[in-house]
Short mmCIF file of C-alpha atoms in Angstrom, two decimals:
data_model
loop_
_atom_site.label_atom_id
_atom_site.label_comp_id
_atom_site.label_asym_id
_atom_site.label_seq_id
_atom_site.Cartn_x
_atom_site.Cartn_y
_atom_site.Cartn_z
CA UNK A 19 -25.46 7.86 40.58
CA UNK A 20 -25.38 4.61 38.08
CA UNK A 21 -22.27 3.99 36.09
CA UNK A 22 -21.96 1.23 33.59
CA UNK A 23 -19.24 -1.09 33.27
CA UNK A 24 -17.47 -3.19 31.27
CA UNK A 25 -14.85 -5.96 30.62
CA UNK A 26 -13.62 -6.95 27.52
CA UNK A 27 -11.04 -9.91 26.33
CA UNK A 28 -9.07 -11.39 28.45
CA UNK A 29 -10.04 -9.39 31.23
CA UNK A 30 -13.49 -10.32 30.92
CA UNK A 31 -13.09 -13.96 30.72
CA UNK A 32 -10.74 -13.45 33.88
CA UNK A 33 -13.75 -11.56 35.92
CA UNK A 34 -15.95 -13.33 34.97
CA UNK A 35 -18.30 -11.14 33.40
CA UNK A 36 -18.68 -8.78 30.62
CA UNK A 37 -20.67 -5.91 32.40
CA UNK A 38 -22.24 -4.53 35.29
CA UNK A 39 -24.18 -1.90 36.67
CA UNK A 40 -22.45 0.21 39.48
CA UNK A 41 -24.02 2.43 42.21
CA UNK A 42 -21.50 5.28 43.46
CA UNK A 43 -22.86 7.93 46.29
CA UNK A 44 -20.39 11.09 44.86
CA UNK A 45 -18.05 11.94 42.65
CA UNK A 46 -15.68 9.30 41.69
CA UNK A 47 -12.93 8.58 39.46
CA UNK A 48 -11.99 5.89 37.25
CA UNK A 49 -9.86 4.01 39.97
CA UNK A 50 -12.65 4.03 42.04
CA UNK A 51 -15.21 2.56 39.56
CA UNK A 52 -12.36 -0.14 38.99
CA UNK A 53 -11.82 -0.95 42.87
CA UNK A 54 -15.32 -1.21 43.56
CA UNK A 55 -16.42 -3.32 40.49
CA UNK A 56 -13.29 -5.95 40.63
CA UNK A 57 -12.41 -5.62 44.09
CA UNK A 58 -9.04 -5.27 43.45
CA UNK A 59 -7.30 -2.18 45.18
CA UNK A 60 -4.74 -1.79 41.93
CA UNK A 61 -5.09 -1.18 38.30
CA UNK A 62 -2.10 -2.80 36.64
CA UNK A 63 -0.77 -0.62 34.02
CA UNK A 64 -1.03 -2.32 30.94
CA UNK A 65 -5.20 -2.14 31.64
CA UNK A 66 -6.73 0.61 30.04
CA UNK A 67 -9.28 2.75 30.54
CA UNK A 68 -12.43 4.54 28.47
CA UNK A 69 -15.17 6.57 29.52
CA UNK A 70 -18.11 6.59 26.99
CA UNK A 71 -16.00 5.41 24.70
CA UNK A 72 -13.03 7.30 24.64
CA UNK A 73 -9.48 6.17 26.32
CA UNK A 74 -9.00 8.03 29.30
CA UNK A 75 -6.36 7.96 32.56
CA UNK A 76 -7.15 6.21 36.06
CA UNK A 77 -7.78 9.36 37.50
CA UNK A 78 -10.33 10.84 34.91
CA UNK A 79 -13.65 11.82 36.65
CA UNK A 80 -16.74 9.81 36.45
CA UNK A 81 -20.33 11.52 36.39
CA UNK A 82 -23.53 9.60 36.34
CA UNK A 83 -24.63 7.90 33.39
CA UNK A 84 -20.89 7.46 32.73
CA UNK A 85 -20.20 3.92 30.50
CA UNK A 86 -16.44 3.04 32.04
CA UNK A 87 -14.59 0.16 29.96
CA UNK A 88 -11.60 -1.80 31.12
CA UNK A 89 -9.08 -3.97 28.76
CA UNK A 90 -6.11 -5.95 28.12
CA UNK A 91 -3.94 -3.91 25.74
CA UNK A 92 -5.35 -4.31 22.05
CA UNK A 93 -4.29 -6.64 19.28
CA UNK A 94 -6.16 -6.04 15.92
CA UNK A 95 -4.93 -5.45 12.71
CA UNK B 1 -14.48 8.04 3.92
CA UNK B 2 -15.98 4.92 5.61
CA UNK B 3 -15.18 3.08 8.48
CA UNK B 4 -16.66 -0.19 9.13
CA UNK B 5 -16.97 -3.59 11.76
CA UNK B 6 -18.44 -6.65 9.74
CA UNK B 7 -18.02 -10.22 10.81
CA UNK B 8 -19.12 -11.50 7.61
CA UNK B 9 -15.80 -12.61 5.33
CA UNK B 10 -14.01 -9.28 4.40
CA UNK B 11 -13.79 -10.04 0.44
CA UNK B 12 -11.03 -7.31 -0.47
CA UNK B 13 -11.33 -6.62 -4.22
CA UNK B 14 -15.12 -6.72 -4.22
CA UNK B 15 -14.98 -4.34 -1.21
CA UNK B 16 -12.82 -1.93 -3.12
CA UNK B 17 -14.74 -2.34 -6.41
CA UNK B 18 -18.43 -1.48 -4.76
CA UNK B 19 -16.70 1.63 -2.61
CA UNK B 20 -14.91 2.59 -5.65
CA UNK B 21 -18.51 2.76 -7.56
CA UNK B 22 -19.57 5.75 -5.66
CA UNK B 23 -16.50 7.91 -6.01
CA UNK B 24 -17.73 9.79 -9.00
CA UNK B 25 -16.82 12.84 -7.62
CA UNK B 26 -13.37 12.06 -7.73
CA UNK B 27 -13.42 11.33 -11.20
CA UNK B 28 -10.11 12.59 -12.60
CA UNK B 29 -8.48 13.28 -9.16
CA UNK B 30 -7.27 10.37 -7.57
CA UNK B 31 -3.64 9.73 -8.67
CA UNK B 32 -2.45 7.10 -6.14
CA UNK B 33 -4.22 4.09 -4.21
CA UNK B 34 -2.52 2.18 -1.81
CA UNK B 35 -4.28 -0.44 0.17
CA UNK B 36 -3.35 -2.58 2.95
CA UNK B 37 -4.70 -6.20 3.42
CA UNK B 38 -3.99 -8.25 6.87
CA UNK B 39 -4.20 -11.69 6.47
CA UNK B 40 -4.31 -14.47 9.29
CA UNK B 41 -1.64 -16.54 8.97
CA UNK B 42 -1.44 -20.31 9.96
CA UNK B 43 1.45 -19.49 12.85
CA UNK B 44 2.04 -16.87 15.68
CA UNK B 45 4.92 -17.16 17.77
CA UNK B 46 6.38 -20.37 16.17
CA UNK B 47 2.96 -22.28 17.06
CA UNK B 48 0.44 -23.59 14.71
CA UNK B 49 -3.14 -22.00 14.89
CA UNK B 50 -6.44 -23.33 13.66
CA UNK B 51 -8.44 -20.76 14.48
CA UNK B 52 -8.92 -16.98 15.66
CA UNK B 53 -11.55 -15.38 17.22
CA UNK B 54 -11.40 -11.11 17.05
CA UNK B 55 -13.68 -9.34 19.82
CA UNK B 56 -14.74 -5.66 19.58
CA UNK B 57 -16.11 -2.77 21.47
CA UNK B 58 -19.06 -2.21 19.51
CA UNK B 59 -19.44 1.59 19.03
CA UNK B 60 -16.03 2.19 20.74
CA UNK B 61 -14.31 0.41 17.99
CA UNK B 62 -15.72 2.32 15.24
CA UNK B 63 -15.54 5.81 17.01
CA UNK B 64 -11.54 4.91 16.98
CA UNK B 65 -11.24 4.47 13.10
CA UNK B 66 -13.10 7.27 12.80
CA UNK B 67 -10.80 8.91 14.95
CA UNK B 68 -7.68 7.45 13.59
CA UNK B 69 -9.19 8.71 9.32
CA UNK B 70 -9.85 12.48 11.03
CA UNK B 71 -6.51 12.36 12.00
CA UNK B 72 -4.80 11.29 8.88
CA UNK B 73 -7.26 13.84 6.56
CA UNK B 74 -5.81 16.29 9.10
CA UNK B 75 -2.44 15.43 8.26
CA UNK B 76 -2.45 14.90 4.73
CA UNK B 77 -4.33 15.86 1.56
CA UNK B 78 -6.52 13.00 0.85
CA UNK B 79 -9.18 12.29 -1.50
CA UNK B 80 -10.92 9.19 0.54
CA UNK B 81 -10.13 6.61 3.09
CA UNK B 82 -11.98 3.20 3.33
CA UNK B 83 -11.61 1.27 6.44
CA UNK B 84 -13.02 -2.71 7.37
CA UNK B 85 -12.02 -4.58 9.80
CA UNK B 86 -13.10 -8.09 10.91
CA UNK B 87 -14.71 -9.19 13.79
CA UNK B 88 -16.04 -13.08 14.83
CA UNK B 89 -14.73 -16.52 13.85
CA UNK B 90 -11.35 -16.41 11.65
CA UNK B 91 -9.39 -19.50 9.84
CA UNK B 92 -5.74 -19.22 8.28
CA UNK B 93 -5.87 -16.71 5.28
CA UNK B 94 -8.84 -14.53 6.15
CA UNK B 95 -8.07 -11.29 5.71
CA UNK B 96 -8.70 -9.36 9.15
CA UNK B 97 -8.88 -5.85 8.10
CA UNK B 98 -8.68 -3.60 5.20
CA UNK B 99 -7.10 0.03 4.79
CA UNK B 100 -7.37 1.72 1.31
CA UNK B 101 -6.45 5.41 0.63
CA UNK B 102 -7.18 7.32 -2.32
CA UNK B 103 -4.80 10.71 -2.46
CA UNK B 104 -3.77 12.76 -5.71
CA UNK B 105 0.16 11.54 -5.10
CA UNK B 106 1.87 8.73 -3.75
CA UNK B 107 3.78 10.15 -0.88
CA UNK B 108 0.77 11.23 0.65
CA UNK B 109 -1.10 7.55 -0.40
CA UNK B 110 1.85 5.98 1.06
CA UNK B 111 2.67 7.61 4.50
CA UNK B 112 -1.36 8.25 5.37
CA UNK B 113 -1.75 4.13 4.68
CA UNK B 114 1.20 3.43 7.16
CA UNK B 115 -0.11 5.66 9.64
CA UNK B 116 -3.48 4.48 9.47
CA UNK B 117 -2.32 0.29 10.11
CA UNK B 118 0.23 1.65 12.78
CA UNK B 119 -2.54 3.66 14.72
CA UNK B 120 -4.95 0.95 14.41
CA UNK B 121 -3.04 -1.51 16.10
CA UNK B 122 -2.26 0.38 18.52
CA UNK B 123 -5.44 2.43 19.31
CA UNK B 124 -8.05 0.34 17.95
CA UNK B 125 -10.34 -1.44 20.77
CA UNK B 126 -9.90 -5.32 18.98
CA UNK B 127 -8.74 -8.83 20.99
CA UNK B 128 -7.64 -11.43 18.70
CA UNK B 129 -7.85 -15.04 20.91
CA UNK B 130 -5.65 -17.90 19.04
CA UNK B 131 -6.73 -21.23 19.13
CA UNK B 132 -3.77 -23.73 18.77
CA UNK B 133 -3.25 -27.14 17.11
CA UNK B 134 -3.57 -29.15 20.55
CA UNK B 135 -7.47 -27.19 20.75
CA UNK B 136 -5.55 -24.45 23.79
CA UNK B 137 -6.47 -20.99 23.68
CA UNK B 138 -4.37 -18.03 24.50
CA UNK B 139 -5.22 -14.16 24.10
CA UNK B 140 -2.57 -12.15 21.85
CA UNK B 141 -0.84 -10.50 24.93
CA UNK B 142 -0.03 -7.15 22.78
CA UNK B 143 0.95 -6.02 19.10
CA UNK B 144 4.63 -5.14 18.17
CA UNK B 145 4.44 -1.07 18.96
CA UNK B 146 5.40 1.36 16.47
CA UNK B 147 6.79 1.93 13.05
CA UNK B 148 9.50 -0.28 13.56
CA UNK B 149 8.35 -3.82 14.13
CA UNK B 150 8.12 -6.17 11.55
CA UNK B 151 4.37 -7.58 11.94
CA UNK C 6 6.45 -12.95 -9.05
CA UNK C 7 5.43 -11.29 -12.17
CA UNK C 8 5.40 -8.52 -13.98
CA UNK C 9 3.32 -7.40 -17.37
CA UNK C 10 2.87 -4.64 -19.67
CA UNK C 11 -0.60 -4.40 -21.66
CA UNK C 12 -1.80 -2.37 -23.91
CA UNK C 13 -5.31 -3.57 -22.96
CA UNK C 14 -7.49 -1.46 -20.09
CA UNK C 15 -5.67 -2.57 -16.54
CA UNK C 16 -8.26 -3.31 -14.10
CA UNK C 17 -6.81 -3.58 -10.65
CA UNK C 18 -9.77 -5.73 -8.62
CA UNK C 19 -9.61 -8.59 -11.18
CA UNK C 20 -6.09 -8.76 -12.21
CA UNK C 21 -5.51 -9.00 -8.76
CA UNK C 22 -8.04 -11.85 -7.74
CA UNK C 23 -7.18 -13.82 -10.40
CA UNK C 24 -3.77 -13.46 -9.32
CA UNK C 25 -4.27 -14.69 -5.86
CA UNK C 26 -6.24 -17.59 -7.11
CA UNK C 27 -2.74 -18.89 -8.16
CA UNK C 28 -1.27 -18.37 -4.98
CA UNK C 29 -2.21 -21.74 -2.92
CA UNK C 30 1.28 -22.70 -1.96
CA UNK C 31 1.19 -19.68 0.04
CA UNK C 32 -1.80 -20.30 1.90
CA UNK C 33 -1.63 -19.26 5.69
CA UNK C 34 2.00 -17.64 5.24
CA UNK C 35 0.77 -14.19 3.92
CA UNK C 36 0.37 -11.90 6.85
CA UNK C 37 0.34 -8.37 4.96
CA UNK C 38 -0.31 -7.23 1.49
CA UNK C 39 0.33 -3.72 -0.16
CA UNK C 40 -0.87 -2.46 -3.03
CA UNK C 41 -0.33 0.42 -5.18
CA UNK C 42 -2.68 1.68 -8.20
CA UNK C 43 -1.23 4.82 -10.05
CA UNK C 44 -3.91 6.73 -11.98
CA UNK C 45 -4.10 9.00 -14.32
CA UNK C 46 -5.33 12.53 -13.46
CA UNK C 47 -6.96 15.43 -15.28
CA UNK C 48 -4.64 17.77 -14.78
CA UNK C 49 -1.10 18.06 -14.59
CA UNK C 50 1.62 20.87 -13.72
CA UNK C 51 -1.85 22.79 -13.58
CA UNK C 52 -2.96 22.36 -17.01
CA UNK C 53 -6.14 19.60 -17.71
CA UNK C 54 -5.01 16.71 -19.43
CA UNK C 55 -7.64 15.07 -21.66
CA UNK C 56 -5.21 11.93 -23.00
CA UNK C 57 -2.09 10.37 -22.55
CA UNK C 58 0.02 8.21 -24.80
CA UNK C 59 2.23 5.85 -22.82
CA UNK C 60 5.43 4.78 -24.38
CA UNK C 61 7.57 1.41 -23.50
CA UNK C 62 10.66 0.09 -24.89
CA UNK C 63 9.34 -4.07 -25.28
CA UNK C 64 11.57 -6.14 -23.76
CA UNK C 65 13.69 -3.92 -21.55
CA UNK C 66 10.87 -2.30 -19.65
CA UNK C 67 10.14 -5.61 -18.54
CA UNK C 68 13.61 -6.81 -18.41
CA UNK C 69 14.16 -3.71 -15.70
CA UNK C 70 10.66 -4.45 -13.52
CA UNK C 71 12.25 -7.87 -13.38
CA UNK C 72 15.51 -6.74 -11.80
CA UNK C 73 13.70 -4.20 -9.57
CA UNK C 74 11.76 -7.38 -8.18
CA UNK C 75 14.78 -9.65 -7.79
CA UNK C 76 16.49 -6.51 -5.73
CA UNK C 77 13.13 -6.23 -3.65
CA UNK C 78 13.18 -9.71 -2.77
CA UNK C 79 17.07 -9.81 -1.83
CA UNK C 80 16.33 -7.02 0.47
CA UNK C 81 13.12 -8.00 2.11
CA UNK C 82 11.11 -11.32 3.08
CA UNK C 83 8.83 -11.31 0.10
CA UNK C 84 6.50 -14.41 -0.42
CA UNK C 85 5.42 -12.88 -3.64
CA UNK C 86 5.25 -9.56 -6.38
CA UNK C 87 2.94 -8.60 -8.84
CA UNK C 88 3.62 -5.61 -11.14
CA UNK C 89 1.62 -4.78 -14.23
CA UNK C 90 2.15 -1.59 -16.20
CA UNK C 91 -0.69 -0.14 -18.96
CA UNK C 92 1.47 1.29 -22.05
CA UNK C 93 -0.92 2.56 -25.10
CA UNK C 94 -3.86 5.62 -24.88
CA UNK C 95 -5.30 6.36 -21.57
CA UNK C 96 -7.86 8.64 -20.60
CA UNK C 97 -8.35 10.36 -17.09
CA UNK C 98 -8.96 7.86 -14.01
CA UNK C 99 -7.76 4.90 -15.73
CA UNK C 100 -5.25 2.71 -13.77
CA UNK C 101 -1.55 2.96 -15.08
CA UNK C 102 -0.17 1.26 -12.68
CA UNK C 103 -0.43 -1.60 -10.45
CA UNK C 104 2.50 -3.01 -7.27
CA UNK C 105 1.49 -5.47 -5.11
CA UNK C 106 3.60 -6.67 -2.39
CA UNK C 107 2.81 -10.11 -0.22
CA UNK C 108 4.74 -10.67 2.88
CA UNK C 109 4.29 -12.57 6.26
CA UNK C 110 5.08 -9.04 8.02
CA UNK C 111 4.14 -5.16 7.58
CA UNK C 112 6.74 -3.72 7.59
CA UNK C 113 8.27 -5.23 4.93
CA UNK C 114 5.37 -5.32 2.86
CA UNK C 115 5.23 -1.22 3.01
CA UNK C 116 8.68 -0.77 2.12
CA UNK C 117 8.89 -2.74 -0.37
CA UNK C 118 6.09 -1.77 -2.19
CA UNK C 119 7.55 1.36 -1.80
CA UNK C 120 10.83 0.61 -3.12
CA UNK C 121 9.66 -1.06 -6.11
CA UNK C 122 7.31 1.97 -7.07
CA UNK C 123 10.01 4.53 -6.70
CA UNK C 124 12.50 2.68 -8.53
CA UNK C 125 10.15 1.91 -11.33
CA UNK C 126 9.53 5.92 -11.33
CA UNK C 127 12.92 6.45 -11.87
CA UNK C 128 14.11 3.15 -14.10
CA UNK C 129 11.67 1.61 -15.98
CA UNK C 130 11.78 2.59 -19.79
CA UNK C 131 7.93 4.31 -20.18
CA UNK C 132 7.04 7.56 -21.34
CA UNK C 133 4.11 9.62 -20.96
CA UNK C 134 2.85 12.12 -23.64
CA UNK C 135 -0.01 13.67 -22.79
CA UNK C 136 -2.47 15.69 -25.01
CA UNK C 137 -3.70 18.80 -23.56
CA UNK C 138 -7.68 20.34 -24.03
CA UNK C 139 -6.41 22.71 -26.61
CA UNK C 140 -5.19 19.53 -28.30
CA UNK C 141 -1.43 20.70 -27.75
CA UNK C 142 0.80 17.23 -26.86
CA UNK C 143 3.46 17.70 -24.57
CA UNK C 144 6.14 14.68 -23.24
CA UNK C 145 6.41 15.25 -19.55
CA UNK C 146 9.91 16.05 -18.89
CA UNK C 147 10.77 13.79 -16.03
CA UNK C 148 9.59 12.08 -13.02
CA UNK C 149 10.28 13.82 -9.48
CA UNK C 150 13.05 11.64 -8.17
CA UNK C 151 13.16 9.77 -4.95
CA UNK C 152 11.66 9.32 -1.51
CA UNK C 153 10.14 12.92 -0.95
CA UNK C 154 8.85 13.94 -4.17
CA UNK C 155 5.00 14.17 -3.76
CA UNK C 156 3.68 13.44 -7.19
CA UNK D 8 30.33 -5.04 -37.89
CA UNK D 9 26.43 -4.47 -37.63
CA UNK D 10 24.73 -2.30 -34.89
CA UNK D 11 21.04 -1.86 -34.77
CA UNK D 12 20.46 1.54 -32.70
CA UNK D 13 17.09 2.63 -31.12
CA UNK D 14 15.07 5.97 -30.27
CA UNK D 15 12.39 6.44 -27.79
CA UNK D 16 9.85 9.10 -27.01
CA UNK D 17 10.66 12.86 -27.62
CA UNK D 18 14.28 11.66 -29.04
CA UNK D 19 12.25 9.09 -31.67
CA UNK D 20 10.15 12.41 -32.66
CA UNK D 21 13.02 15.16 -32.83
CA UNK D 22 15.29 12.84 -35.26
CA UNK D 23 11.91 11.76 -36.98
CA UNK D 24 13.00 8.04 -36.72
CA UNK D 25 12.44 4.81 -34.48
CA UNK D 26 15.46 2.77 -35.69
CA UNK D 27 18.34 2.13 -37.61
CA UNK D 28 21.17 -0.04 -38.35
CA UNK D 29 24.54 1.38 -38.04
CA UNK D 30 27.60 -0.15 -39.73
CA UNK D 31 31.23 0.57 -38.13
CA UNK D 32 34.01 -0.95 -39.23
CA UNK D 33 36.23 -0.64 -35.84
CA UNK D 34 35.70 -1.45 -32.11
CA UNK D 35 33.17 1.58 -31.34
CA UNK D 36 31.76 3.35 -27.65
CA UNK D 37 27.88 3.94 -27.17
CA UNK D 38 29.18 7.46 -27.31
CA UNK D 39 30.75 7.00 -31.25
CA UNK D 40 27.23 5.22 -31.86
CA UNK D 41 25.61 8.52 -31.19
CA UNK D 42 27.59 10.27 -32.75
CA UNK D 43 27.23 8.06 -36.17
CA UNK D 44 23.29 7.61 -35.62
CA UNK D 45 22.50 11.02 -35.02
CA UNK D 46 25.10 13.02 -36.38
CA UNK D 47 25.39 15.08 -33.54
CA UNK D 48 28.42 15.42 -31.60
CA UNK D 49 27.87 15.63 -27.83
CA UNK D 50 25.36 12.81 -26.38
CA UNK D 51 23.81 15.66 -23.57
CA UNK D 52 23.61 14.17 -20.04
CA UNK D 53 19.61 13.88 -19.74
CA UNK D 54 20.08 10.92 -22.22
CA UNK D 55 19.56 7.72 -21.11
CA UNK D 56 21.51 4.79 -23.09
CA UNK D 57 21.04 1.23 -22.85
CA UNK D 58 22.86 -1.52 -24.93
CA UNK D 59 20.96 -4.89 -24.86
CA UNK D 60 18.75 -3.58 -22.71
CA UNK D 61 20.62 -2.46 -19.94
CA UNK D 62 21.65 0.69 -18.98
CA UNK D 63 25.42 2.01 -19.86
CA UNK D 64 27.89 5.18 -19.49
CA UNK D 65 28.28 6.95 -22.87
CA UNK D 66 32.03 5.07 -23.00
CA UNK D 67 30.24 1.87 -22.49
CA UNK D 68 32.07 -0.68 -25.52
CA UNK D 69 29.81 -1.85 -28.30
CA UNK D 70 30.29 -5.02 -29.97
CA UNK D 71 28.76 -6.33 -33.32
CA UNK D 72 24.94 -7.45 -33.00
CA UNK D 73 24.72 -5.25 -29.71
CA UNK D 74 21.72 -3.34 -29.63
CA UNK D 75 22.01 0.82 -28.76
CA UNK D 76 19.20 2.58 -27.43
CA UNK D 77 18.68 6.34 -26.42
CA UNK D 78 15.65 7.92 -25.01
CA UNK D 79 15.13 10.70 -22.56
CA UNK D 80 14.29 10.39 -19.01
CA UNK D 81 11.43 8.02 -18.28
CA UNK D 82 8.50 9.53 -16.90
CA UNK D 83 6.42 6.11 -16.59
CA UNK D 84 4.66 4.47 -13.18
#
């Protein structure tokens, strides 16, 4: 399945990129998508999380066609 | 009720006077407005800064305000809630975003208006990234939680 | 700070532009503005309202929106306070009232915009008579007092 | 001495006059003003009075050239 990722803010400019595409043989969870995109076994705490869009937990499932997101806490307003 | 992202200047008054235009159908009914205008200021922290620059998560972003408005209409009885926020290159005194809320009383105006600024700054997918007198950047690390802060 | 009462139509957008145009020694320092319009509805205590005569006593109702904006700004951080109310014959949706509150922080800005619009509820020497469809005039009574009215 | 004494709103329609100036010949109370101006003898509590411009308590002292005013309770904002 394909799963579409992405970085924003700080987080981003620390990665390195903005987005990728991501290739995952079964059913996987947002940890997992985070792992195997950064390469880092841990997901601090003060990153979160959204699947298409909507904020979600670490261990919230991912199906195929999934967009994941990952950011720094947010500071608009 | 209308959310939107723009990262053209966010010109307040006209704003409110064009979205104001099309509430006919409130003629009669709208009692109280309240209206909340951020503005960037030329410090943060005790440090000078030149310039800001607000990133987004297009569609995201707007899906949250959307959100954040169904909430408050669920909450309270309002007439019409306007939304803008910017996005893209900022200098001291721009305003940043834009909350407006049209209600039959003031209580209602009032409280649904606070909500709305305290949810969006908490909820709201938006990175603000300060650039300082001596040219340095630095990210916002987080905005003051809750109802009590004084941001 | 200032404060007006006019007789002559009170139109929020511009009053308030051309009152920020003044404002360039506060350039950068404004982090928040409130605002508050109060307008007048078609119906009141459930009966439609088709005019209202407002009523000031010149000199003290001014006198008293001054002291309500020298408490504000003893209270809270205020950089500035703008507060004009309409007196004369006014017809459904036109603006009454209009608070605006600039402050480098939120919090403050909310409260006391708040403050000032409950205490001018509940102070400020104005009187509303309004004329009812059947042509019948009627003085309200009296403002519902405090923090958790709803009007 | 010379008092000028002032009616607002409702109370300026029910005594069927604006103004007046009110001569006393002793050291007088806001209450005694009322009293004088509108021949009635108790000043109910719903009305507001004000001398100079400020408000008072019915036994508030009232001095020559003072201004008096009574109105009912404002309804404006």
């Amino acid at each position: 399945m394909s799963i579409k990722v992405r970085f924003f803010a700080r987080l981003r400019e620390q990665l390195g990129q903005s987005e990728m595409d991501l290739s995952a043989t079964a059913v996987t969870t947002v940890l997992q998508v985070w792992q195997q995109s950064t390469r880092q076994p841990e997901l601090a705490t003060n990153i979160l999380a959204a699947v298409n869009m909507q904020y979600v937990h670490a261990d919230h499932a991912v199906h195929d066609g999934d967009e994941v997101a990952f950011f720094p806490p947010v500071t608009g307003g | 009720m209308q959310v939107s992202i723009t990262s053209k200047p966010l010109m307040p008054w006209q704003e409110l006077q064009n979205y104001q235009q099309q509430q006919t159908a409130l003629y009669g009914q709208v009692g109280a407005t309240t209206i909340f205008i951020g503005t960037m200021r030329d410090i943060n922290e005790d440090v000078a800064v030149t310039q800001m620059e607000l990133e987004h998560y297009p569609g995201m972003t707007e899906a949250c305000l959307k959100q954040l408005v169904q909430q408050a209409v669920d909450k309270w009885h309002l007439l019409d809630v306007l939304i803008v926020h910017r996005v893209g290159l900022l200098k001291p005194n721009d305003p940043i975003v834009l909350v407006a809320v049209w209600s039959a009383h003031r209580a209602e105006a009032y409280a649904a208006n606070r909500f709305l600024m305290e949810e969006l700054k908490a909820r709201a997918p938006l990175w603000k990234k300060e650039t300082l007198s001596n040219q340095q950047t630095r990210w916002v690390e987080q905005n003051t939680p809750g109802h009590h802060d004084a941001d």
